[in-house]
Coordinates of C-alpha atoms and ligand atoms in Angstrom, one line a residue:
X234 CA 9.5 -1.1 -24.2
X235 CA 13.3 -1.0 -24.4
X236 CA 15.3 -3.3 -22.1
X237 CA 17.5 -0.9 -21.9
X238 CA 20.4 -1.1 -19.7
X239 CA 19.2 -2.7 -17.1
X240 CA 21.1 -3.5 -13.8
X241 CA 18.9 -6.2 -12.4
X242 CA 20.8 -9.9 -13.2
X243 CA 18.8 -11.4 -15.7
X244 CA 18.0 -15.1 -14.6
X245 CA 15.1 -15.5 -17.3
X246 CA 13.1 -17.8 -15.2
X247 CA 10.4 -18.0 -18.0
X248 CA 9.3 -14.4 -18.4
X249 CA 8.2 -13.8 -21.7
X250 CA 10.3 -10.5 -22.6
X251 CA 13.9 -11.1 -22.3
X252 CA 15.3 -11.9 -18.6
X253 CA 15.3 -9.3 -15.9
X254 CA 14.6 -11.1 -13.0
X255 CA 11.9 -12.0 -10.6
X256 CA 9.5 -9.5 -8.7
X257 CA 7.9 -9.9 -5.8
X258 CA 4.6 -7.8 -4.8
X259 CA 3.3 -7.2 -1.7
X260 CA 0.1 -5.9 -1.3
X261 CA -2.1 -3.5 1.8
X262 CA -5.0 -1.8 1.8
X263 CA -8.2 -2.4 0.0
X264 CA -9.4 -3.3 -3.8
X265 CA -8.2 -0.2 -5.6
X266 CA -4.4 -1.1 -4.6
X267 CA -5.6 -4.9 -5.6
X268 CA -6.5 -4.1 -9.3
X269 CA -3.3 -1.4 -9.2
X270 CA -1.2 -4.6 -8.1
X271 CA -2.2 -6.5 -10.7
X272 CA -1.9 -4.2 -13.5
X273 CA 1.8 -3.4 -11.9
X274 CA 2.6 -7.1 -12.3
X275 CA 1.2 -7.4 -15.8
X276 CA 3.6 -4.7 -16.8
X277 CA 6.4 -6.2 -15.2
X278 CA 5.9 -9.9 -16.7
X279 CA 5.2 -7.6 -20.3
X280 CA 8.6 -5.7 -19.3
X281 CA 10.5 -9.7 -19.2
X282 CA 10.4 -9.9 -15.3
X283 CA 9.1 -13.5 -13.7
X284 CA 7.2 -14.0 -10.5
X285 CA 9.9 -14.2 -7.6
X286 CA 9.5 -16.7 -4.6
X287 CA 9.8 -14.8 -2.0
X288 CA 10.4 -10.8 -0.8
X289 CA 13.7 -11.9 0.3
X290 CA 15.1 -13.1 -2.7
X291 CA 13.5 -11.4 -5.4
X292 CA 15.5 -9.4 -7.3
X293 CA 12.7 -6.3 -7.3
X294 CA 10.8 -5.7 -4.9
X295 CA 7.4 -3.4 -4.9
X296 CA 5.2 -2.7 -1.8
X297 CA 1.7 -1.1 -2.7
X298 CA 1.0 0.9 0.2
X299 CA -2.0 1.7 2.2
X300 CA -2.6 4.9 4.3
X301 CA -6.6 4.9 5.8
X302 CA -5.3 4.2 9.2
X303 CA -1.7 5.2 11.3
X304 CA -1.3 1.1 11.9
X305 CA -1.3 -0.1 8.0
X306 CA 1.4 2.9 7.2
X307 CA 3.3 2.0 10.0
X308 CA 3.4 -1.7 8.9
X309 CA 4.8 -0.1 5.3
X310 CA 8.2 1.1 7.4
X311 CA 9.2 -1.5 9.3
X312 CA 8.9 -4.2 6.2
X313 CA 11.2 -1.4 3.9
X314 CA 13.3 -1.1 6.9
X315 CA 14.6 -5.5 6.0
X316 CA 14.5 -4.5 2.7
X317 CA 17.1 -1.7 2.8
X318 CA 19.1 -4.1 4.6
X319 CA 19.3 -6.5 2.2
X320 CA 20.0 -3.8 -0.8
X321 CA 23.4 -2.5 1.0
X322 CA 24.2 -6.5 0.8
X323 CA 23.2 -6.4 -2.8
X324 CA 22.8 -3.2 -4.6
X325 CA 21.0 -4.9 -7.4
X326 CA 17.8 -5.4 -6.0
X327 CA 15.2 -3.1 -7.0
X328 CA 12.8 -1.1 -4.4
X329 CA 9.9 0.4 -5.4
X330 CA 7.0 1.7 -3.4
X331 CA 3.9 2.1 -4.9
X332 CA 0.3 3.1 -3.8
X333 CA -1.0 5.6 -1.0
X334 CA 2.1 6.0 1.7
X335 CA 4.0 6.6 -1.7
X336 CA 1.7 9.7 -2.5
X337 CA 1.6 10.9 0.8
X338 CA 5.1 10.8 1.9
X339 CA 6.6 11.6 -1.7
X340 CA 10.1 12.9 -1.1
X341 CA 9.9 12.0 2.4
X342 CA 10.4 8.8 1.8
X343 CA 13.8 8.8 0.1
X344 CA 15.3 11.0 3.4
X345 CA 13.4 8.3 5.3
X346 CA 14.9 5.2 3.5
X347 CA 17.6 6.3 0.9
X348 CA 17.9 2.6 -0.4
X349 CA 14.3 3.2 -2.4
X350 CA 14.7 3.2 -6.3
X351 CA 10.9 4.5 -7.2
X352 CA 8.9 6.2 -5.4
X353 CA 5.2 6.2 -7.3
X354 CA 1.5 7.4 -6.4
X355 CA -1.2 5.5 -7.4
X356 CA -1.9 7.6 -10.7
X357 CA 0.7 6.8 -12.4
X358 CA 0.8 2.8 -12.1
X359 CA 0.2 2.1 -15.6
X360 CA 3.4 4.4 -16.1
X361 CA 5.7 1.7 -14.0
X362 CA 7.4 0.6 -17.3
X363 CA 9.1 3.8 -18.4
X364 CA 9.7 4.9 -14.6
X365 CA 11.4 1.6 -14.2
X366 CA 13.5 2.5 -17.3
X367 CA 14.5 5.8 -15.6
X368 CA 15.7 4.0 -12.5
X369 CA 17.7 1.6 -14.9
X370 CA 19.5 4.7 -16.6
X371 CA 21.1 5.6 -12.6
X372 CA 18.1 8.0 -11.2
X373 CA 16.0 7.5 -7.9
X374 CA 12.7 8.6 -9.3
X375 CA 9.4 10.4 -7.3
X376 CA 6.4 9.9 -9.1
X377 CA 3.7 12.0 -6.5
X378 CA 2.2 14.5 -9.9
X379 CA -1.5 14.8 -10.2
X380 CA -1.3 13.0 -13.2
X381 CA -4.6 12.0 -16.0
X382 CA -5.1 8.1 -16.0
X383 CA -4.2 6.8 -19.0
X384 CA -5.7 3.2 -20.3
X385 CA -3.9 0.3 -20.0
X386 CA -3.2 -1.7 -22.8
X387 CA -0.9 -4.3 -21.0
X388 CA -2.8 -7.7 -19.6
X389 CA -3.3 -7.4 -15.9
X390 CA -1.5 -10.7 -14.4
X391 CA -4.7 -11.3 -11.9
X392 CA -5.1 -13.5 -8.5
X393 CA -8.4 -15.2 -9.8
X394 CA -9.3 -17.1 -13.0
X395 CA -12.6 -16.6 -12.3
X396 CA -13.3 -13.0 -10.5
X397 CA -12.1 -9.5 -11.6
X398 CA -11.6 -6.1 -10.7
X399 CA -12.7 -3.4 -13.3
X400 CA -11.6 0.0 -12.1
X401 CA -14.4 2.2 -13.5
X402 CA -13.4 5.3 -11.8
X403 CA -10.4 6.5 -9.7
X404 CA -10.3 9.3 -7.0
X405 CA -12.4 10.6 -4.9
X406 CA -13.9 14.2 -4.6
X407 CA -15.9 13.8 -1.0
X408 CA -14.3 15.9 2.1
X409 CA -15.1 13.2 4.9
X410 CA -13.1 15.0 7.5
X411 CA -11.4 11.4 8.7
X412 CA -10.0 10.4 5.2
X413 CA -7.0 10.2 3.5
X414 CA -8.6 9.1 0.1
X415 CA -8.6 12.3 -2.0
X416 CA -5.6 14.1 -0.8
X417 CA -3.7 10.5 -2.2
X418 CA -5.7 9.3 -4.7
X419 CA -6.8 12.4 -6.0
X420 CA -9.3 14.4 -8.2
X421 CA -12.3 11.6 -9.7
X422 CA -11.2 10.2 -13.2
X423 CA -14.1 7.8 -14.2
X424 CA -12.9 5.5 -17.4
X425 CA -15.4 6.1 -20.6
X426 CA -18.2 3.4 -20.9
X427 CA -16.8 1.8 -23.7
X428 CA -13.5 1.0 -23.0
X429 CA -14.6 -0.5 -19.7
X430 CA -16.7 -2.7 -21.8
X431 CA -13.7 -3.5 -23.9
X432 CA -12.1 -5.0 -21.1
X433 CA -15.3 -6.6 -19.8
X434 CA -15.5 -8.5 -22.6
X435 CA -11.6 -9.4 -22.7
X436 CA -12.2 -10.5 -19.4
X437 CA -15.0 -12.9 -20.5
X438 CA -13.0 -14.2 -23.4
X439 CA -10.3 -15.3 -21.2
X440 CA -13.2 -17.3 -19.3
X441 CA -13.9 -14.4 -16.0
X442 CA -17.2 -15.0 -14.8
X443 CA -18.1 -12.3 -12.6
X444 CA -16.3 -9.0 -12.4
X445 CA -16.4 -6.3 -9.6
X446 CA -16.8 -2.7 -10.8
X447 CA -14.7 -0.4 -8.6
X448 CA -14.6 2.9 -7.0
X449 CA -13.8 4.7 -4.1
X450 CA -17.5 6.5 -4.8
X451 CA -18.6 4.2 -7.4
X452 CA -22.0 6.1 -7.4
X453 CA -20.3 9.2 -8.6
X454 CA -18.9 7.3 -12.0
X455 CA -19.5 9.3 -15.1
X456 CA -19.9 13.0 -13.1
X457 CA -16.7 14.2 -14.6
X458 CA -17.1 12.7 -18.6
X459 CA -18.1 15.3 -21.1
X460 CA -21.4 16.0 -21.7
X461 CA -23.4 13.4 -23.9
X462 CA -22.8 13.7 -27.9
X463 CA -25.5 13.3 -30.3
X464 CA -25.4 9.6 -30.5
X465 CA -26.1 10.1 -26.6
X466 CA -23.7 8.2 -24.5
X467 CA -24.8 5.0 -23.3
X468 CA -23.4 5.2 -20.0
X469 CA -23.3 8.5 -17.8
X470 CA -23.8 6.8 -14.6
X471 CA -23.3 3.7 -12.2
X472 CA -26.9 2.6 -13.1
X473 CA -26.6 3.3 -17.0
X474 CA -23.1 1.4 -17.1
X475 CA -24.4 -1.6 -15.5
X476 CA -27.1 -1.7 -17.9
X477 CA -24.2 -0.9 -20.6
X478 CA -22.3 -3.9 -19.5
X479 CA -24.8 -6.1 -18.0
X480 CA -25.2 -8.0 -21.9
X481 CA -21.5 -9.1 -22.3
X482 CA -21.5 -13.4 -22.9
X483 CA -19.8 -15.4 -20.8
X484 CA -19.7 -13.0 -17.5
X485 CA -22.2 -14.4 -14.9
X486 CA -22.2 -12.5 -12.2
X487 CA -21.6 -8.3 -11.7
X488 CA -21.1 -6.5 -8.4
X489 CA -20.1 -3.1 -7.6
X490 CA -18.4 -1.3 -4.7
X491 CA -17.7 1.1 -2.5
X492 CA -21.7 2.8 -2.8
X493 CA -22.4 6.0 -1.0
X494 CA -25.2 6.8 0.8
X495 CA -25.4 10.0 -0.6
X496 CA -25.6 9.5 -4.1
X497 CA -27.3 5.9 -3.8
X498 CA -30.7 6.7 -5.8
X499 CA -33.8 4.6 -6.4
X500 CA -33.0 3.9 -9.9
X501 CA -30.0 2.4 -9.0
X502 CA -31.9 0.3 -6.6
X503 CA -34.3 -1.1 -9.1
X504 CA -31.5 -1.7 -11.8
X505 CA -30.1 -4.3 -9.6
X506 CA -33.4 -5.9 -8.7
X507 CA -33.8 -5.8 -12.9
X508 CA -30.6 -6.9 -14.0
X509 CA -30.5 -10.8 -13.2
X510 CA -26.5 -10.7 -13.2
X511 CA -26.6 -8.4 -10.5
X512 CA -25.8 -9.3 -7.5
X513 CA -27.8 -9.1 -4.1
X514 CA -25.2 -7.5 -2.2
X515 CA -24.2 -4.2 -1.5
X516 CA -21.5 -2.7 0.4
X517 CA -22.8 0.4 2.0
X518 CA -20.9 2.3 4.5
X519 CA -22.6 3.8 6.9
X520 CA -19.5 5.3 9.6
X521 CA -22.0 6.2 12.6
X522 CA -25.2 5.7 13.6
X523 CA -25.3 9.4 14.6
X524 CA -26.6 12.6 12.7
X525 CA -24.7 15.1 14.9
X526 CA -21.6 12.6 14.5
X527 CA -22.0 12.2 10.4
X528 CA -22.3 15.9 10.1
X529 CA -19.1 16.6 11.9
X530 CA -17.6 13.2 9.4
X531 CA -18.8 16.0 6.5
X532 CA -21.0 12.8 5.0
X533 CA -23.8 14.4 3.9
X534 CA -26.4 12.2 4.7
X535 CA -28.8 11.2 8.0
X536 CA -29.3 8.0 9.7
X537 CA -32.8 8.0 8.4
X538 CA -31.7 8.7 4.8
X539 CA -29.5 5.5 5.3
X540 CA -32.3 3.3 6.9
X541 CA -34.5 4.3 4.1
X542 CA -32.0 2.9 1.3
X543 CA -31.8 -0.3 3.3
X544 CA -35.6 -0.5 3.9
X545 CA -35.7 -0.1 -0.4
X546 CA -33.1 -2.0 -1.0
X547 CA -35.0 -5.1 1.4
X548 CA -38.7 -4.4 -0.7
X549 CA -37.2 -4.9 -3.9
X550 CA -34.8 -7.8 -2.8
X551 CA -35.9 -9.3 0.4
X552 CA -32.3 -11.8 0.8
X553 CA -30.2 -8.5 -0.1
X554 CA -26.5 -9.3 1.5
X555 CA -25.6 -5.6 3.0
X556 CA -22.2 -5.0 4.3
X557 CA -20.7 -1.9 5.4
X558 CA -17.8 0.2 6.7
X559 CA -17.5 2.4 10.4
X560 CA -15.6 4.4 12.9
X561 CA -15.8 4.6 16.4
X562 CA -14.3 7.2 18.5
X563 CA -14.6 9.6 16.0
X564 CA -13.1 13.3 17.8
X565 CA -15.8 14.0 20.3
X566 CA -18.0 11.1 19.8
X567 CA -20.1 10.9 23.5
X568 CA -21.3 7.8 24.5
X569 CA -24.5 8.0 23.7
X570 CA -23.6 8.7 20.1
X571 CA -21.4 5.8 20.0
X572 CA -24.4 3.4 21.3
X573 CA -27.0 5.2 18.3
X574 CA -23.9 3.3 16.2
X575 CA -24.6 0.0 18.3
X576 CA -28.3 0.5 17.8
X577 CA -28.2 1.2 14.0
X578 CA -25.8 -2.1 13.6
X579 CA -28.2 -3.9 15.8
X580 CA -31.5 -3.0 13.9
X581 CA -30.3 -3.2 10.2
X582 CA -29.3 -6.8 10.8
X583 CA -25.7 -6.7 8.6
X584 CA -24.5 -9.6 6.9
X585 CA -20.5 -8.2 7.5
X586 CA -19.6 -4.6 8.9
X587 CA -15.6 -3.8 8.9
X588 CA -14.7 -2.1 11.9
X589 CA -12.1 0.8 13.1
X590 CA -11.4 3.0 15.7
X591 CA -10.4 6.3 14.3
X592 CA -6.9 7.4 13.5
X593 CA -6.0 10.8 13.1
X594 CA -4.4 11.3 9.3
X595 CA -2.1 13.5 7.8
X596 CA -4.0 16.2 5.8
X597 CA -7.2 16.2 7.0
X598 CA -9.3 18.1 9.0
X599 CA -10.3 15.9 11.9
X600 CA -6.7 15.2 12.9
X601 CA -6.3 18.7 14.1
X602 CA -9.3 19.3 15.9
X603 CA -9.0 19.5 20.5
X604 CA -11.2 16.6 21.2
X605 CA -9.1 13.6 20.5
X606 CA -10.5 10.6 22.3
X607 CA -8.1 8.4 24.8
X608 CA -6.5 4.9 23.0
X609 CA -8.1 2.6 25.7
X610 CA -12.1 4.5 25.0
X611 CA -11.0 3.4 21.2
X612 CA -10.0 -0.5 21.8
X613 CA -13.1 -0.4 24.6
X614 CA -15.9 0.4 21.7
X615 CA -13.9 -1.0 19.1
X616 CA -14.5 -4.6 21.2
X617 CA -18.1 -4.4 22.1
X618 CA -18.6 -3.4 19.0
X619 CA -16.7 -6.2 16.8
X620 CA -19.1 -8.5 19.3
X621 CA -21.8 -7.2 18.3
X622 CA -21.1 -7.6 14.5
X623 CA -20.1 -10.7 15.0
X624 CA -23.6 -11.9 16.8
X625 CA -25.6 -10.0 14.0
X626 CA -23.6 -12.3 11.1
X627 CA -23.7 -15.3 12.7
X628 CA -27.8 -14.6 13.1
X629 CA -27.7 -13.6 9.3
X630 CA -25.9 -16.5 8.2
X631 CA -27.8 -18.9 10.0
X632 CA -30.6 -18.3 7.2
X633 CA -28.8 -20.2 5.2
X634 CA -29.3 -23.4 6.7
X635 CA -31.2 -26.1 4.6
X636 CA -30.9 -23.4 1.9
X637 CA -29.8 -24.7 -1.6
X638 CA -27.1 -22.1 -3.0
X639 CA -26.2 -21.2 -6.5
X640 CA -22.2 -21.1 -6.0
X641 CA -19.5 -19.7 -8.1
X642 CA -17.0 -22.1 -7.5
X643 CA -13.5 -19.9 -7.1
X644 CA -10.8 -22.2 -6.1
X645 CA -9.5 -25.1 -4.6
X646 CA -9.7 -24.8 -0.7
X647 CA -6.0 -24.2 -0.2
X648 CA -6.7 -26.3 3.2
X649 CA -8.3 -29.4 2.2
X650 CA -8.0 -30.0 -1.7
X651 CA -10.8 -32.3 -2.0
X652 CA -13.1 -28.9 -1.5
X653 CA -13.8 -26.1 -3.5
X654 CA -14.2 -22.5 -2.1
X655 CA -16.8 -20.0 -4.0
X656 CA -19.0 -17.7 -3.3
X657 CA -23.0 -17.5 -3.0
X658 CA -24.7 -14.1 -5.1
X659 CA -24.7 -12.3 -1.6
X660 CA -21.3 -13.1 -1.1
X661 CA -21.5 -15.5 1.7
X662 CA -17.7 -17.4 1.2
X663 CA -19.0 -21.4 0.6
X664 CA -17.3 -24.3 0.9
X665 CA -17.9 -27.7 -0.8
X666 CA -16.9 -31.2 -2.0
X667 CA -15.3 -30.7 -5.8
X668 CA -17.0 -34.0 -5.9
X669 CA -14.0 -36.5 -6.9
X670 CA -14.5 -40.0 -8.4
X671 CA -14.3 -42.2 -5.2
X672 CA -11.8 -44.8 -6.6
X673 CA -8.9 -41.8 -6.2
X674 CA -6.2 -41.8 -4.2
X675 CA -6.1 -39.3 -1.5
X676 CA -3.2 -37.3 -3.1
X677 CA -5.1 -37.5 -6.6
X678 CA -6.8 -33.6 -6.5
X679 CA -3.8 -31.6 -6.6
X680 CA -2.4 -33.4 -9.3
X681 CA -5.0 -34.0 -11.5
X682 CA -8.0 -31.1 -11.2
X683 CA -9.1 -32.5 -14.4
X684 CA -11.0 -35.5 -12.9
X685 CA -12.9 -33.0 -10.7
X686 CA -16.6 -32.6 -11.7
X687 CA -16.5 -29.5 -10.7
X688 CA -13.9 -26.8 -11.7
X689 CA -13.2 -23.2 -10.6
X690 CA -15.6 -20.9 -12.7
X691 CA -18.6 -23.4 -12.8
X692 CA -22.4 -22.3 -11.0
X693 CA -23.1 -25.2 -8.4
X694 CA -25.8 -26.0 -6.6
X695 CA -25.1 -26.6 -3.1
X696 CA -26.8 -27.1 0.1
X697 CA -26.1 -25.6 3.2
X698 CA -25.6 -27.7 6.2
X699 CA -22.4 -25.7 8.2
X700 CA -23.3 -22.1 9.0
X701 CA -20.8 -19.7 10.7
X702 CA -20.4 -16.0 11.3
X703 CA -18.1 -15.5 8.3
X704 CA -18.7 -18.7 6.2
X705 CA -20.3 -21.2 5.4
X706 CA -20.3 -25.1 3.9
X707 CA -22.4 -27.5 2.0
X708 CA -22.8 -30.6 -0.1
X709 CA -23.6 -31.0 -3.6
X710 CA -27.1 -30.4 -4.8
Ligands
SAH926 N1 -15.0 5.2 -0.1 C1 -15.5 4.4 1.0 C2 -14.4 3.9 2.0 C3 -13.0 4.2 1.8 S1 -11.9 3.9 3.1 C4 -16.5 5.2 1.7 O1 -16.8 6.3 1.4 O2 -17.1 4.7 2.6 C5 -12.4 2.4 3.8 C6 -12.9 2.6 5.2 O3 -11.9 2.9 6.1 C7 -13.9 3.7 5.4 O4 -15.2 3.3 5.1 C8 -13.8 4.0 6.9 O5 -14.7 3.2 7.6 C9 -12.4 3.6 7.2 N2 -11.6 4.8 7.5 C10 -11.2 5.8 6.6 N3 -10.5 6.7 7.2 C11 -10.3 6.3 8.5 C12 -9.7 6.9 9.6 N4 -9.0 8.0 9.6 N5 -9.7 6.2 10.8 C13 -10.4 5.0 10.9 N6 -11.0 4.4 9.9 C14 -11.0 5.1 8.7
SF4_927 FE1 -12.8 8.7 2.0 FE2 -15.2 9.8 2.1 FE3 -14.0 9.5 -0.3 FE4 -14.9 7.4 1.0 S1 -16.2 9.0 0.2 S2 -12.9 7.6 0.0 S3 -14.6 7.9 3.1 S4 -13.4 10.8 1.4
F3S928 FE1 -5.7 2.4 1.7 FE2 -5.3 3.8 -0.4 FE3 -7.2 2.0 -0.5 S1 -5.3 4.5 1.7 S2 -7.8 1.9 1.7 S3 -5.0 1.6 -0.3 S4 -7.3 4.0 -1.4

């Protein structure tokens, strides 16, 4: 990686290349653009940039873009919109937009904001370094191109010293009439077992504990790799990889998302109740509790075949954690279909369900079809709704009182450093005492996290005495 000529002031504020500056990332949408982020900043630390303060003083700048709804795009414009301000003050500063508005819009986006420097898809993230060195040699650069993942050799600079993201395949392939995913993330492009191991057990030698495997359609992992050679590949599917993986020393925990109901099989099921590392919880969207309603979604499954995982899922691990994603107001969704929703959220009992009204995207089907529902029907069953998810956690969650709970211990609770934050197998987000000496001074923790018993990435007992709907806190076991 040349420096080349590169126009950004150098101010070398520790980066370990030489000096180009500091970088600031923000961040939208869900995990994929997460993992993306922190494999843009480990190139950029590799390429001699250091972590900025601040967007507003940062000398480049990168927003990694989400498109699933009209209200996280919007939100993308009207930060670039300060941003181009601030680069006619100083034409240094380097904009780059990354992730799934970037795919979308392509071109667009340069008539929209002429100030950008890089416009780049989500497929070719691990190609920021030489698209940077294109914008250093004087070009404004769209990088939209169905393009083959390549691996990354470059250390992801990660949030957590303790929990990681493994993409294990990018893309998606599904049609669901609402959704944006395939037409900017593209054809499936599922990583080969082994060097998802390989990073696994990087991961583990740098001291991760648990790591997330990701995928838009995680259960569609392996589909597109060649066939199996003679040795027989190890690892042609979700269930095979976590068995591939599940060995590795030092990683504790292993969960997995986004699972489709479609492709969610039994032997998956009893993997996870085999594998000890594997967690209880699974994120399952289900989008509506009606048949006529999912058909017209193009999910390709029933309400019954959905109930059925759950019940299977429940025999084989009775405290399963099951989260899940839906839509209400979907284009011609009747009442009585949206309250089959209500009923299916009321009788399956979830631990968390993510919420949305429906927003007509560009590209897909559904956007174009007559029967649009009215904005104030949307915010109407968007409200009872969230109500009712909110009761159906808080009744969840309130099994945990009196519980003992192994925790991973994450971090330090940002709000009150005598705590740390972690999370139980199913998820649950726990707070508790890091358990300080008692002759300390109040201001001791932050200074010294030495003297803590407990640090982040240690397993500790703790029991449950503070349940709410989305959390919940304990003492030491
Ligand atoms: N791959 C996952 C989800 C990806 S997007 C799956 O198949 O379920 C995350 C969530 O955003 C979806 O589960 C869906 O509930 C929501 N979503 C996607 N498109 C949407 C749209 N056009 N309007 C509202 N919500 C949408
Ligand atoms: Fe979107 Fe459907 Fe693919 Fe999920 S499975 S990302 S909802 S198209
Ligand atoms: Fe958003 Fe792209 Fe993820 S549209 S939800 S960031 S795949």
């Amino acid at each position: 990686m040349s420096p080349a000529s590169s126009p950004t002031a150098a101010i070398a504020a520790g980066g370990q290349g030489p000096g180009r500056g500091s970088y600031w990332i923000t961040t939208f949408g869900c995990q994929m653009n997460k993992a993306d982020s922190e494999r843009m900043a480990g190139i950029l630390e590799s390429m001699g940039y250091s972590p900025g303060l601040d967007e507003h003083s940062a000398d480049l700048v990168l927003y990694n873009t989400c498109s699933i709804r009209d209200n996280a795009e919007q939100k993308v414009y009207s930060y670039l919109g300060r941003q181009a301000q601030r680069k006619r003050l100083n034409p240094n500063l380097t904009l780059v937009v990354a992730g799934c508005v970037a795919q979308q819009e392509g071109e667009a986006l340069l008539r929209r904001v002429p100030e950008l420097d890089l416009v780049m898809g989500p497929q070719h993230a691990n190609r920021l370094a030489s698209l940077l060195e294109r914008v250093a040699s004087g070009q404004q650069v769209v990088a939209t191109e169905a393009h083959t993942i390549l691996e990354d050799i470059t250390t992801a600079r990660r949030d957590s010293q303790v929990c990681a993201w493994v993409n294990v395949i990018y893309g998606c392939n599904e049609r669901c009439t609402y959704c944006v995913v395939p037409s900017v993330r593209g054809q499936e492009q599922s990583r080969l077992p082994e060097a998802i191991k390989l990073e696994i057990e990087g991961l583990a030698a740098q001291g991760y504990r648990e790591i997330t495997l990701l995928g838009q359609n995680i259960d569609a992992y392996g589909r597109d790799l060649p066939g199996i050679s003679p040795e027989g590949r190890r690892a042609h599917t979700l269930t095979d990889l976590l068995a591939y993986v599940h060995d590795v020393p030092g990683i504790e925990r292993i969960r997995f998302a986004t699972s489709h109901p479609r492709y969610f099989t039994e032997r998956l099921i009893a993997a996870c109740a085999d594998l000890p590392k594997v967690c209880e919880h699974f994120h399952i969207p289900f989008q509506s509790g009606d048949d006529d309603v999912l058909r017209a979604m193009g999910r390709g499954y029933t309400v019954d075949r959905y109930r059925r995982i759950i019940d299977r899922i429940r025999d084989r691990m009775p405290d399963a954690a099951i989260s899940a994603d839906v839509i209400v107001a979907f284009p011609g969704e009747t009442d009585a279909q949206y309250r089959r929703t209500l009923e299916l959220v009321e009788a399956i009992g979830f631990d968390l369900v993510n919420t949305a009204a429906y927003s007509p995207r560009p590209n897909t089907p559904a956007a174009d079809w007559p029967n649009q529902l009215p904005e104030a029907l949307k915010v109407e069953r968007l409200q009872e709704l969230n109500a009712l998810v909110e009761r159906s956690a808080r009744q969840r969650n309130a099994r945990y009182l009196g519980r003992t709970e192994v925790v991973l211990a994450e971090a330090i609770n940002p709000k009150d450093p005598s705590q740390l934050m972690g999370r139980t197998r199913t998820n649950r987000l726990t707070f508790f005492p890091a358990d300080l000496p008692a002759d300390l001074p109040a201001d001791f923790p932050a200074e010294r996290p030495d003297r803590r018993r407990h640090q982040p990435g240690d397993l500790v007992g703790v029991r449950i005495d503070t349940v709410r709907p989305f959390s919940l806190s304990g003492s030491l076991a």
